[in-house]
Coordinates of C-alpha atoms in Angstrom, one line a residue:
M1 CA 11.1 5.9 63.3
K2 CA 14.3 3.9 62.8
S3 CA 15.3 0.9 65.0
N4 CA 18.2 2.6 66.8
V5 CA 17.8 1.1 70.2
P6 CA 19.7 -2.1 70.8
F7 CA 17.3 -4.9 71.6
S8 CA 19.3 -8.1 71.9
N9 CA 19.5 -11.2 74.0
L10 CA 23.3 -10.9 73.7
D11 CA 22.8 -8.3 76.4
R12 CA 20.2 -10.3 78.3
Q13 CA 22.0 -10.1 81.7
K14 CA 22.2 -6.4 81.4
T15 CA 18.4 -6.3 80.8
V16 CA 17.7 -8.7 83.7
N17 CA 19.9 -6.6 86.0
K18 CA 18.0 -3.4 85.1
L19 CA 14.7 -5.1 85.8
K20 CA 16.0 -6.5 89.2
E21 CA 17.7 -3.3 90.4
E22 CA 15.3 -0.5 89.4
S23 CA 11.7 0.2 90.4
F24 CA 9.0 0.7 87.7
D25 CA 5.7 2.5 87.5
L26 CA 4.2 -0.3 85.5
V27 CA 4.8 -3.9 84.8
V28 CA 2.9 -5.3 81.7
I29 CA 2.6 -9.0 81.6
G30 CA 2.2 -10.4 78.0
G31 CA 4.2 -9.5 74.9
G32 CA 1.4 -9.8 72.4
I33 CA -0.1 -6.9 70.5
T34 CA -2.2 -5.7 73.5
G35 CA 0.8 -5.8 75.9
G36 CA 3.0 -4.1 73.3
G37 CA 0.3 -1.4 72.7
I38 CA 0.1 -0.8 76.5
A39 CA 3.9 -0.6 76.9
L40 CA 4.1 2.0 74.1
D41 CA 1.2 4.1 75.3
A42 CA 2.3 4.1 79.0
A43 CA 6.0 4.8 78.1
A44 CA 5.0 7.6 75.7
R45 CA 3.0 9.2 78.5
G46 CA 6.1 9.3 80.7
L47 CA 5.7 6.1 82.8
K48 CA 8.7 3.8 83.5
V49 CA 7.5 0.5 82.0
A50 CA 8.7 -3.1 82.0
L51 CA 7.2 -5.6 79.6
I52 CA 7.5 -9.4 80.4
E53 CA 6.7 -12.2 78.0
K54 CA 6.8 -15.9 79.1
N55 CA 7.7 -17.2 75.6
D56 CA 8.6 -15.2 72.5
F57 CA 6.9 -11.9 71.7
A58 CA 3.7 -12.5 69.7
S59 CA 4.0 -16.2 70.2
G60 CA 0.4 -16.6 71.3
T61 CA -2.7 -15.2 69.7
S62 CA -0.7 -12.3 68.2
S63 CA 1.0 -14.4 65.5
K64 CA -2.1 -16.6 64.7
S65 CA -4.8 -14.2 63.6
T66 CA -6.2 -13.8 60.0
K67 CA -3.6 -11.0 59.7
L68 CA -6.1 -8.3 58.8
I69 CA -6.6 -4.9 60.2
H70 CA -10.3 -4.9 59.3
G71 CA -13.5 -3.3 60.5
G72 CA -15.4 -6.4 61.3
L73 CA -18.2 -6.1 58.8
R74 CA -19.9 -9.2 60.3
Y75 CA -20.5 -7.3 63.6
L76 CA -23.0 -5.2 61.8
K77 CA -25.2 -8.3 61.6
Q78 CA -25.0 -8.5 65.4
F79 CA -25.9 -4.7 65.6
D80 CA -22.5 -4.1 67.3
F81 CA -22.2 -0.6 65.8
W82 CA -19.9 0.6 68.6
L83 CA -17.3 -2.1 67.7
V84 CA -17.6 -1.5 64.0
K85 CA -17.1 2.3 64.5
E86 CA -14.1 1.9 66.7
V87 CA -12.2 -0.7 64.8
G88 CA -13.3 0.7 61.5
S89 CA -11.8 4.1 62.2
E90 CA -8.7 2.5 63.8
R91 CA -7.7 0.9 60.4
A92 CA -6.7 4.2 58.8
I93 CA -4.7 5.2 62.0
V94 CA -2.8 1.9 62.2
H95 CA -2.1 2.1 58.4
K96 CA -0.7 5.7 58.9
L97 CA 1.5 4.4 61.8
A98 CA 3.1 1.7 59.7
P99 CA 2.1 2.0 56.0
H100 CA 4.8 -0.6 55.0
L101 CA 3.3 -3.1 57.4
V102 CA -0.4 -2.4 57.2
L103 CA -1.2 -2.6 53.5
P104 CA -4.4 -1.5 51.7
E105 CA -6.3 -4.6 50.5
K106 CA -9.5 -4.5 48.5
M107 CA -12.0 -7.0 49.7
L108 CA -14.6 -8.7 47.5
L109 CA -17.9 -9.9 49.1
P110 CA -19.7 -12.2 46.6
L111 CA -23.5 -12.1 46.7
I112 CA -24.8 -15.6 46.1
E113 CA -28.2 -17.2 46.0
N114 CA -29.4 -18.0 49.5
G115 CA -26.2 -16.5 50.9
S116 CA -25.7 -14.6 54.3
Y117 CA -25.7 -11.2 52.6
G118 CA -28.4 -10.1 50.1
K119 CA -27.9 -7.2 47.7
W120 CA -29.9 -4.8 49.8
L121 CA -28.4 -5.8 53.1
T122 CA -24.9 -5.6 51.7
S123 CA -25.4 -2.2 50.0
I124 CA -26.9 -0.7 53.2
G125 CA -24.4 -2.6 55.4
L126 CA -21.3 -1.4 53.5
K127 CA -22.7 2.1 53.4
V128 CA -23.1 2.1 57.2
Y129 CA -19.7 0.6 57.5
D130 CA -18.2 3.4 55.4
I131 CA -20.0 6.0 57.5
L132 CA -19.0 4.5 60.9
A133 CA -15.4 3.9 59.8
Q134 CA -15.2 7.3 58.1
V135 CA -14.1 5.8 54.8
T136 CA -13.3 8.4 52.1
G137 CA -12.4 8.6 48.4
D138 CA -11.6 5.5 46.3
D139 CA -11.9 3.3 49.4
K140 CA -15.7 3.8 49.6
R141 CA -17.7 0.7 48.9
Q142 CA -18.9 -0.2 45.4
M143 CA -21.7 -2.5 44.5
L144 CA -20.8 -4.7 41.5
K145 CA -23.0 -6.5 39.0
K146 CA -22.4 -10.2 38.3
K147 CA -20.3 -9.4 35.2
E148 CA -18.1 -6.9 37.0
A149 CA -17.6 -9.3 39.9
L150 CA -16.5 -12.1 37.6
K151 CA -14.1 -9.8 35.8
L152 CA -12.4 -9.1 39.1
E153 CA -12.5 -12.7 40.2
P154 CA -13.2 -15.3 37.5
L155 CA -13.0 -18.2 39.9
L156 CA -16.3 -17.2 41.6
P157 CA -19.4 -19.5 41.1
K158 CA -21.0 -18.2 37.9
K159 CA -24.3 -20.1 38.3
I160 CA -25.2 -18.8 41.8
L161 CA -23.5 -15.4 41.7
N162 CA -25.7 -12.3 41.8
G163 CA -23.0 -9.6 42.1
A164 CA -20.6 -8.4 44.8
G165 CA -19.8 -5.8 47.4
Y166 CA -16.3 -4.3 46.9
Y167 CA -14.7 -2.4 49.9
A168 CA -11.4 -1.5 51.5
E169 CA -9.6 -3.3 54.3
Y170 CA -5.9 -3.7 55.3
R171 CA -3.6 -6.7 55.6
T172 CA -0.7 -7.0 58.0
D173 CA 1.8 -9.4 59.6
D174 CA 0.5 -9.5 63.2
A175 CA 3.7 -10.7 64.7
R176 CA 5.8 -8.0 63.0
L177 CA 3.2 -5.3 64.0
T178 CA 3.6 -6.5 67.6
L179 CA 7.3 -6.5 67.5
E180 CA 7.6 -3.0 65.9
T181 CA 5.2 -1.7 68.6
I182 CA 7.4 -3.1 71.4
K183 CA 10.5 -1.8 69.7
T184 CA 8.9 1.7 69.4
S185 CA 8.1 1.6 73.2
L186 CA 11.9 1.2 73.9
Q187 CA 12.4 4.6 72.3
F188 CA 10.3 6.0 75.1
G189 CA 12.4 4.2 77.8
A190 CA 10.4 1.0 78.2
T191 CA 12.4 -2.3 79.0
A192 CA 11.1 -5.5 77.5
I193 CA 12.2 -9.1 77.8
N194 CA 11.0 -12.4 76.3
Y195 CA 11.3 -16.0 77.8
A196 CA 10.6 -14.6 81.3
E197 CA 7.5 -15.9 83.1
V198 CA 5.6 -14.3 86.0
S199 CA 5.5 -17.0 88.7
Q200 CA 4.1 -15.0 91.6
F201 CA 2.8 -11.6 92.5
I202 CA 4.5 -9.5 95.1
Y203 CA 2.3 -7.7 97.6
N204 CA 2.7 -4.7 99.9
D205 CA -0.1 -4.1 102.4
D206 CA -2.3 -6.5 100.4
K207 CA -1.7 -4.5 97.2
V208 CA 0.1 -5.9 94.2
A209 CA 3.6 -4.2 94.2
G210 CA 5.5 -6.2 91.6
V211 CA 6.1 -9.7 90.2
K212 CA 8.4 -12.6 90.7
V213 CA 9.8 -13.8 87.3
L214 CA 11.4 -17.0 86.2
D215 CA 14.0 -16.4 83.5
H216 CA 13.6 -19.5 81.2
I217 CA 17.0 -18.8 79.6
S218 CA 19.2 -18.8 82.8
N219 CA 16.6 -20.8 84.8
S220 CA 16.9 -18.2 87.6
E221 CA 14.3 -16.1 89.4
F222 CA 14.2 -12.4 90.1
I223 CA 11.8 -9.8 91.4
I224 CA 10.5 -6.6 89.6
K225 CA 9.2 -3.9 91.9
S226 CA 6.4 -1.8 90.4
K227 CA 3.6 0.5 91.5
Y228 CA 1.1 -1.1 89.1
V229 CA 0.7 -4.4 87.2
I230 CA -1.4 -4.9 84.1
S231 CA -2.0 -8.5 82.8
A232 CA -2.4 -8.6 79.0
A233 CA -1.7 -12.3 78.8
G234 CA -4.4 -13.1 76.3
P235 CA -5.6 -16.8 76.8
W236 CA -3.6 -16.9 80.1
V237 CA -5.4 -14.0 81.7
D238 CA -7.6 -16.2 83.9
E239 CA -4.5 -18.2 85.1
L240 CA -3.0 -15.0 86.4
R241 CA -6.2 -13.9 88.0
S242 CA -6.3 -17.3 89.8
L243 CA -2.7 -16.7 90.9
N244 CA -3.9 -13.4 92.3
N245 CA -6.9 -15.1 93.9
S246 CA -9.2 -12.8 92.0
K247 CA -10.8 -15.0 89.4
K248 CA -14.4 -14.3 90.0
G249 CA -17.3 -12.8 88.0
K250 CA -16.7 -12.8 84.3
R251 CA -14.3 -15.4 82.8
L252 CA -12.6 -16.1 79.5
H253 CA -14.1 -18.3 76.8
L254 CA -11.4 -19.5 74.4
T255 CA -12.2 -20.3 70.8
K256 CA -9.8 -21.8 68.2
G257 CA -9.2 -20.2 64.8
V258 CA -7.4 -22.2 62.1
H259 CA -5.8 -21.1 58.8
L260 CA -4.5 -23.2 55.9
V261 CA -1.9 -22.1 53.4
F262 CA -1.8 -23.2 49.7
P263 CA 0.7 -22.5 46.9
Y264 CA -0.7 -19.5 45.0
D265 CA -1.1 -21.5 41.8
K266 CA -3.5 -23.9 43.6
L267 CA -5.8 -21.1 44.6
P268 CA -4.9 -18.2 42.2
I269 CA -7.4 -15.6 43.3
K270 CA -6.8 -12.0 42.2
Q271 CA -7.6 -10.3 45.5
S272 CA -9.0 -11.0 48.9
V273 CA -12.5 -12.6 49.1
Y274 CA -14.8 -12.7 52.1
F275 CA -17.3 -15.4 51.3
D276 CA -20.1 -17.6 52.5
I277 CA -19.7 -21.1 54.0
P278 CA -22.8 -23.5 53.7
D279 CA -23.2 -23.5 57.5
G280 CA -23.9 -19.8 57.5
R281 CA -20.5 -18.6 58.7
M282 CA -18.2 -16.4 56.6
M283 CA -14.6 -17.0 55.6
F284 CA -11.6 -15.2 54.1
A285 CA -9.3 -16.2 51.2
I286 CA -6.3 -13.9 51.0
P287 CA -3.5 -14.0 48.4
R288 CA -0.1 -13.1 49.8
G289 CA 3.0 -13.3 47.5
K290 CA 3.8 -16.9 46.8
I291 CA 0.8 -18.3 48.7
T292 CA -2.9 -17.9 49.3
Y293 CA -4.2 -18.6 52.8
V294 CA -7.8 -19.3 54.0
G295 CA -9.6 -19.1 57.3
T296 CA -10.9 -19.2 59.8
T297 CA -12.7 -21.7 62.1
D298 CA -14.4 -20.6 65.3
T299 CA -14.8 -23.5 67.8
N300 CA -14.7 -23.9 71.5
Y301 CA -11.3 -24.8 73.0
T302 CA -10.5 -26.4 76.4
E303 CA -7.2 -28.2 75.7
D304 CA -3.5 -27.2 76.2
K305 CA -3.1 -23.5 75.5
D306 CA 0.6 -23.9 74.7
R307 CA 0.0 -26.5 72.0
V308 CA -2.9 -25.4 69.8
R309 CA -3.0 -27.6 66.7
V310 CA -4.8 -27.9 63.4
D311 CA -6.6 -31.2 63.2
M312 CA -8.1 -33.1 60.3
T313 CA -11.6 -31.9 61.0
D314 CA -10.5 -28.2 60.9
A315 CA -8.7 -28.8 57.6
L316 CA -11.5 -30.6 55.8
Y317 CA -14.0 -28.0 56.9
L318 CA -11.9 -25.2 55.4
I319 CA -11.0 -27.1 52.2
S320 CA -14.7 -28.0 51.6
A321 CA -15.7 -24.3 52.1
V322 CA -13.2 -23.1 49.5
N323 CA -14.2 -25.8 47.0
N324 CA -17.8 -24.8 47.5
M325 CA -17.2 -21.1 46.7
F326 CA -14.7 -21.7 43.9
P327 CA -16.1 -24.6 41.8
K328 CA -13.1 -24.5 39.4
I329 CA -10.8 -25.2 42.2
N330 CA -10.5 -28.7 43.7
L331 CA -8.2 -28.4 46.7
K332 CA -7.1 -31.5 48.5
L333 CA -5.5 -32.2 51.9
E334 CA -2.1 -32.8 50.2
D335 CA -2.2 -29.3 48.7
V336 CA -1.8 -27.7 52.1
I337 CA 1.8 -26.5 52.5
S338 CA 1.4 -24.8 55.9
S339 CA -1.1 -23.9 58.5
W340 CA -1.5 -22.2 61.9
A341 CA -4.0 -22.4 64.8
G342 CA -4.5 -19.8 67.5
L343 CA -6.9 -18.9 70.4
R344 CA -9.2 -16.0 70.8
P345 CA -9.5 -14.9 74.5
L346 CA -13.2 -13.8 74.4
I347 CA -15.4 -13.0 77.3
H348 CA -17.9 -15.8 78.2
E349 CA -21.6 -15.2 77.7
E350 CA -24.1 -17.9 78.8
G351 CA -26.0 -19.5 76.0
K352 CA -23.9 -18.0 73.1
S353 CA -22.0 -20.1 70.6
A354 CA -18.3 -19.5 69.8
S355 CA -19.1 -17.4 66.8
E356 CA -21.8 -15.4 68.5
L357 CA -19.5 -14.2 71.4
S358 CA -18.8 -10.4 71.4
R359 CA -15.3 -9.3 70.3
K360 CA -15.4 -6.4 72.8
D361 CA -12.6 -6.1 75.3
E362 CA -13.1 -6.0 79.1
I363 CA -11.0 -4.7 81.9
F364 CA -11.0 -6.4 85.3
T365 CA -9.5 -4.8 88.5
S366 CA -8.9 -7.1 91.5
D367 CA -9.2 -5.9 95.1
S368 CA -5.4 -6.1 95.3
G369 CA -5.0 -3.8 92.3
L370 CA -4.1 -6.2 89.5
I371 CA -5.6 -4.9 86.3
S372 CA -6.4 -7.4 83.6
I373 CA -7.6 -6.9 80.0
A374 CA -9.0 -9.5 77.7
G375 CA -11.2 -9.9 74.6
G376 CA -10.9 -7.4 71.7
K377 CA -9.5 -7.6 68.2
L378 CA -6.1 -7.1 66.6
T379 CA -7.4 -4.0 64.9
G380 CA -8.5 -2.4 68.2
Y381 CA -5.2 -2.9 70.1
R382 CA -4.4 0.8 70.3
K383 CA -7.7 1.8 71.8
M384 CA -7.6 -1.2 74.2
A385 CA -4.2 0.1 75.4
E386 CA -5.5 3.6 75.7
R387 CA -8.5 2.5 77.9
V388 CA -6.3 0.5 80.3
V389 CA -3.5 3.1 80.5
D390 CA -6.2 5.8 81.2
K391 CA -7.2 3.6 84.3
V392 CA -3.6 3.6 85.5
A393 CA -3.2 7.3 84.9
K394 CA -6.3 8.0 87.0
K395 CA -4.9 5.8 89.8
I396 CA -1.6 7.6 89.7
E397 CA -3.4 10.9 89.9
E398 CA -5.4 9.8 92.9
E399 CA -2.6 8.0 94.8
Y400 CA 0.5 10.0 93.9
G401 CA -0.7 13.4 92.6
G402 CA 0.5 14.8 89.3
E403 CA -1.1 14.3 85.9
L404 CA 0.0 12.1 83.0
K405 CA -0.1 13.2 79.4
D406 CA -3.0 12.1 77.2
C407 CA -2.7 9.1 74.8
A408 CA -0.6 10.1 71.8
T409 CA -0.1 6.7 70.1
D410 CA -2.2 7.7 67.1
K411 CA 0.7 10.1 66.2
I412 CA 3.7 7.9 67.0
P413 CA 5.1 6.2 63.8
L414 CA 6.3 2.6 64.4
C415 CA 9.8 1.5 63.8
G416 CA 10.7 1.3 60.1
N417 CA 8.1 3.9 59.1
D418 CA 9.8 6.7 57.3
F419 CA 7.0 7.0 54.7
K420 CA 4.5 9.8 54.3
K421 CA 2.1 7.7 52.2
Y422 CA 1.6 4.1 50.9
K423 CA 2.7 5.2 47.4
H424 CA 6.2 6.0 48.9
V425 CA 6.3 2.4 50.2
K426 CA 5.7 1.1 46.7
K427 CA 8.3 3.4 45.3
Y428 CA 10.9 2.2 47.9
I429 CA 10.1 -1.5 47.0
S430 CA 10.9 -0.7 43.4
E431 CA 14.2 1.0 44.4
V432 CA 15.2 -1.9 46.6
H433 CA 14.4 -4.3 43.7
E434 CA 16.6 -2.2 41.3
R435 CA 19.5 -2.4 43.7
L436 CA 19.2 -6.2 44.2
A437 CA 18.0 -7.4 40.7
S438 CA 21.6 -8.0 39.5
D439 CA 22.1 -10.5 42.4
G440 CA 19.0 -12.5 41.2
F441 CA 16.5 -11.2 43.7
S442 CA 12.9 -10.9 42.5
K443 CA 10.3 -8.1 43.0
Y444 CA 8.8 -10.5 45.6
D445 CA 12.1 -10.5 47.6
A446 CA 12.1 -6.7 47.6
W447 CA 8.5 -6.6 48.6
Y448 CA 9.1 -9.1 51.4
L449 CA 12.0 -7.0 52.9
V450 CA 10.2 -3.7 52.8
T451 CA 6.8 -5.0 54.0
N452 CA 8.6 -6.7 56.9
Y453 CA 11.2 -4.1 57.9
G454 CA 10.3 -0.8 56.2
K455 CA 13.3 1.5 56.1
Q456 CA 15.1 -0.8 58.5
T457 CA 15.7 -2.7 55.2
E458 CA 18.8 -0.4 54.9
S459 CA 20.4 -2.0 57.9
I460 CA 19.8 -5.4 56.5
L461 CA 21.2 -4.4 53.0
A462 CA 24.3 -2.9 54.6
E463 CA 24.9 -6.2 56.4
Y464 CA 24.1 -8.2 53.2
A465 CA 26.9 -6.2 51.4
K466 CA 29.4 -7.7 53.8
Q467 CA 28.2 -11.3 53.3
K468 CA 30.6 -13.6 51.3
D469 CA 28.1 -16.3 50.4
Q470 CA 27.9 -17.5 46.8
D471 CA 24.2 -18.1 47.3
H472 CA 22.7 -14.7 47.6
A473 CA 19.5 -15.9 49.3
I474 CA 21.6 -17.4 52.1
G475 CA 23.6 -14.2 52.4
M476 CA 20.4 -12.2 52.7
A477 CA 18.9 -14.5 55.3
K478 CA 22.1 -14.2 57.4
A479 CA 21.9 -10.4 57.1
E480 CA 18.3 -10.6 58.3
L481 CA 19.3 -12.8 61.2
K482 CA 22.1 -10.5 62.3
F483 CA 19.6 -7.6 62.4
A484 CA 17.1 -9.8 64.3
I485 CA 19.7 -10.8 66.9
E486 CA 20.9 -7.3 67.4
H487 CA 17.6 -5.4 67.2
E488 CA 14.7 -7.9 67.6
M489 CA 15.5 -10.0 70.7
V490 CA 15.7 -13.3 68.7
I491 CA 17.1 -16.1 70.7
T492 CA 16.0 -19.3 68.9
P493 CA 15.7 -20.3 65.2
M494 CA 11.9 -20.6 65.8
D495 CA 11.7 -16.9 66.8
F496 CA 13.4 -16.1 63.5
F497 CA 11.6 -18.5 61.1
I498 CA 8.1 -18.1 62.5
R499 CA 7.6 -14.7 64.1
R500 CA 10.3 -12.4 62.8
T501 CA 10.1 -13.4 59.1
G502 CA 6.8 -15.4 58.8
R503 CA 8.7 -17.9 56.6
L504 CA 7.2 -21.0 58.2
Y505 CA 3.7 -19.8 57.1
F506 CA 4.4 -17.9 53.9
D507 CA 7.5 -19.5 52.4
I508 CA 8.0 -22.9 54.1
E509 CA 10.3 -24.2 51.3
S510 CA 12.8 -21.4 52.2
V511 CA 13.0 -22.7 55.8
K512 CA 14.1 -26.1 54.6
K513 CA 16.8 -24.5 52.4
L514 CA 18.0 -22.0 55.0
M515 CA 17.9 -24.2 58.1
E516 CA 21.5 -25.3 58.2
P517 CA 23.1 -22.0 57.4
I518 CA 20.9 -20.2 60.0
L519 CA 21.7 -22.9 62.6
E520 CA 25.4 -22.3 62.0
E521 CA 24.9 -18.6 62.5
F522 CA 23.0 -19.2 65.8
Q523 CA 25.9 -21.5 67.0
R524 CA 28.4 -18.7 66.2
A525 CA 26.4 -15.8 67.6
Y526 CA 25.4 -17.5 70.9
K527 CA 28.4 -19.8 71.2
L528 CA 26.1 -22.9 71.4
D529 CA 27.2 -26.5 71.8
K530 CA 26.3 -29.2 69.3
D531 CA 23.6 -30.7 71.5
T532 CA 21.7 -27.4 71.6
I533 CA 21.9 -27.0 67.8
D534 CA 20.7 -30.6 67.3
T535 CA 17.7 -29.9 69.6
Y536 CA 16.9 -26.7 67.5
R537 CA 17.2 -28.7 64.3
K538 CA 14.8 -31.4 65.6
T539 CA 12.3 -28.7 66.8
L540 CA 12.4 -26.9 63.5
E541 CA 11.8 -30.2 61.6
M542 CA 8.9 -31.0 63.9
E543 CA 7.4 -27.5 63.4
I544 CA 7.7 -28.0 59.6
E545 CA 6.0 -31.4 59.9
E546 CA 3.3 -30.2 62.2
H547 CA 2.4 -27.1 60.2
S548 CA 2.4 -28.8 56.8
N549 CA 1.5 -32.4 57.4
F550 CA -1.0 -32.5 60.2
S551 CA -3.2 -34.9 58.2
L552 CA -0.8 -37.7 58.9
A553 CA -0.1 -36.6 62.4
R554 CA -2.1 -37.2 65.6
E555 CA -5.9 -37.7 65.3

């Protein structure tokens, strides 16, 4: 599907007026992957849907994951076969919905002396994984001997290596996946807005009948009337349950996950590796274009949910784990070029440590009718949405009569997907590179455009052709920004550099180079005054400092 629905904060007042003046079947609170999935599923079934996000779309957990659509091999060790089966089979579906954005990625699982996975357990485990996840063809697991494993990844520890498991996963950009899901929901009539926070619930005969919203851009309040409300607010689900006076029974247990980013030449692994840490946990190292990132930690979190930070302890833990598995590599704190930290909104279980908690999702329904969903994994977002929309469908049937269509999101391609198979994505990347090579763009630049935007790349290239900049990289970034302002609801430079393009994580040097030209474009597009631009500049500089130089920051 192409992005042909305008989705812009230049029309913000029009969007606000629509939300104020019309009545909706469903309000979804939370613009992360779960909220986006719910909005798409409900709208595709014929419901009139409004999606409200208090910050930017995907600004919470949904831009801070390990960025893998993966089956959760480690849950086999917890005998959580149901979860492995569901998320395992979902991988292929999500890849089909957006093959440009959900990319096949072979994963190497080194078998080391006294490691978490022995040869027998790994062989059986990966076999079960293949069966549960219905893996076929070349993607089926292989067991490699020591020599074969070292050929695939020469940096592995020769002395203690016994072989490896080799299996298929998928890599994504979680924030882009979220955004394309929300954009696709618009094609089914959904209305979505960012920077709008639910401050109160509206009741009719003690039943939730809408929400009061604070618009952070105009600093004004308005009411949205709705038959049903679903809270998919991730780490903030319990706050909204408290606001609804329904926080009882099960509660959230937040854990923090941290990732560090290194220049590729500092950690030049040939493909993704899932490896042992001396404390018995497992960790990922994932090469991505110019960088390799590693993660993740899993620690209890009780601090400010809006300011989740990487600290020195997190960084040293991850660096030490990498150096332990790759003895030829000697990473240091100063090698970190970027980082991110996010929260997992898990369901609390007495006596369980952070890493032992189940990744299953749970749905809570209050006496007043507020439906909340929490827990779960990025990979399972579509099934989570299906389960919660099924609940709403049942309520509509009982209370209003009539029947909703069944879930069809497994067949709805996401915006930018005009590809039958992944090989067509690769072919398109080569075509884009051929078209841009004479302007000095590399294969990586073409790969970046296509794996972010799919066929929407054509809109960006059409805009790029109009740019007059001598510096082609600046011209292309301006073309991207124009697309993001008109079709992706960007309103701040942070939206653009962090969540729409991933540059702050994956190409932090380009943020420094592009900052001033992009700030000028923001000033022009939104007619901003100098003070606002100065504030944006300071915020960007602070973000760069915080993500790349936390070791010198607060301790």
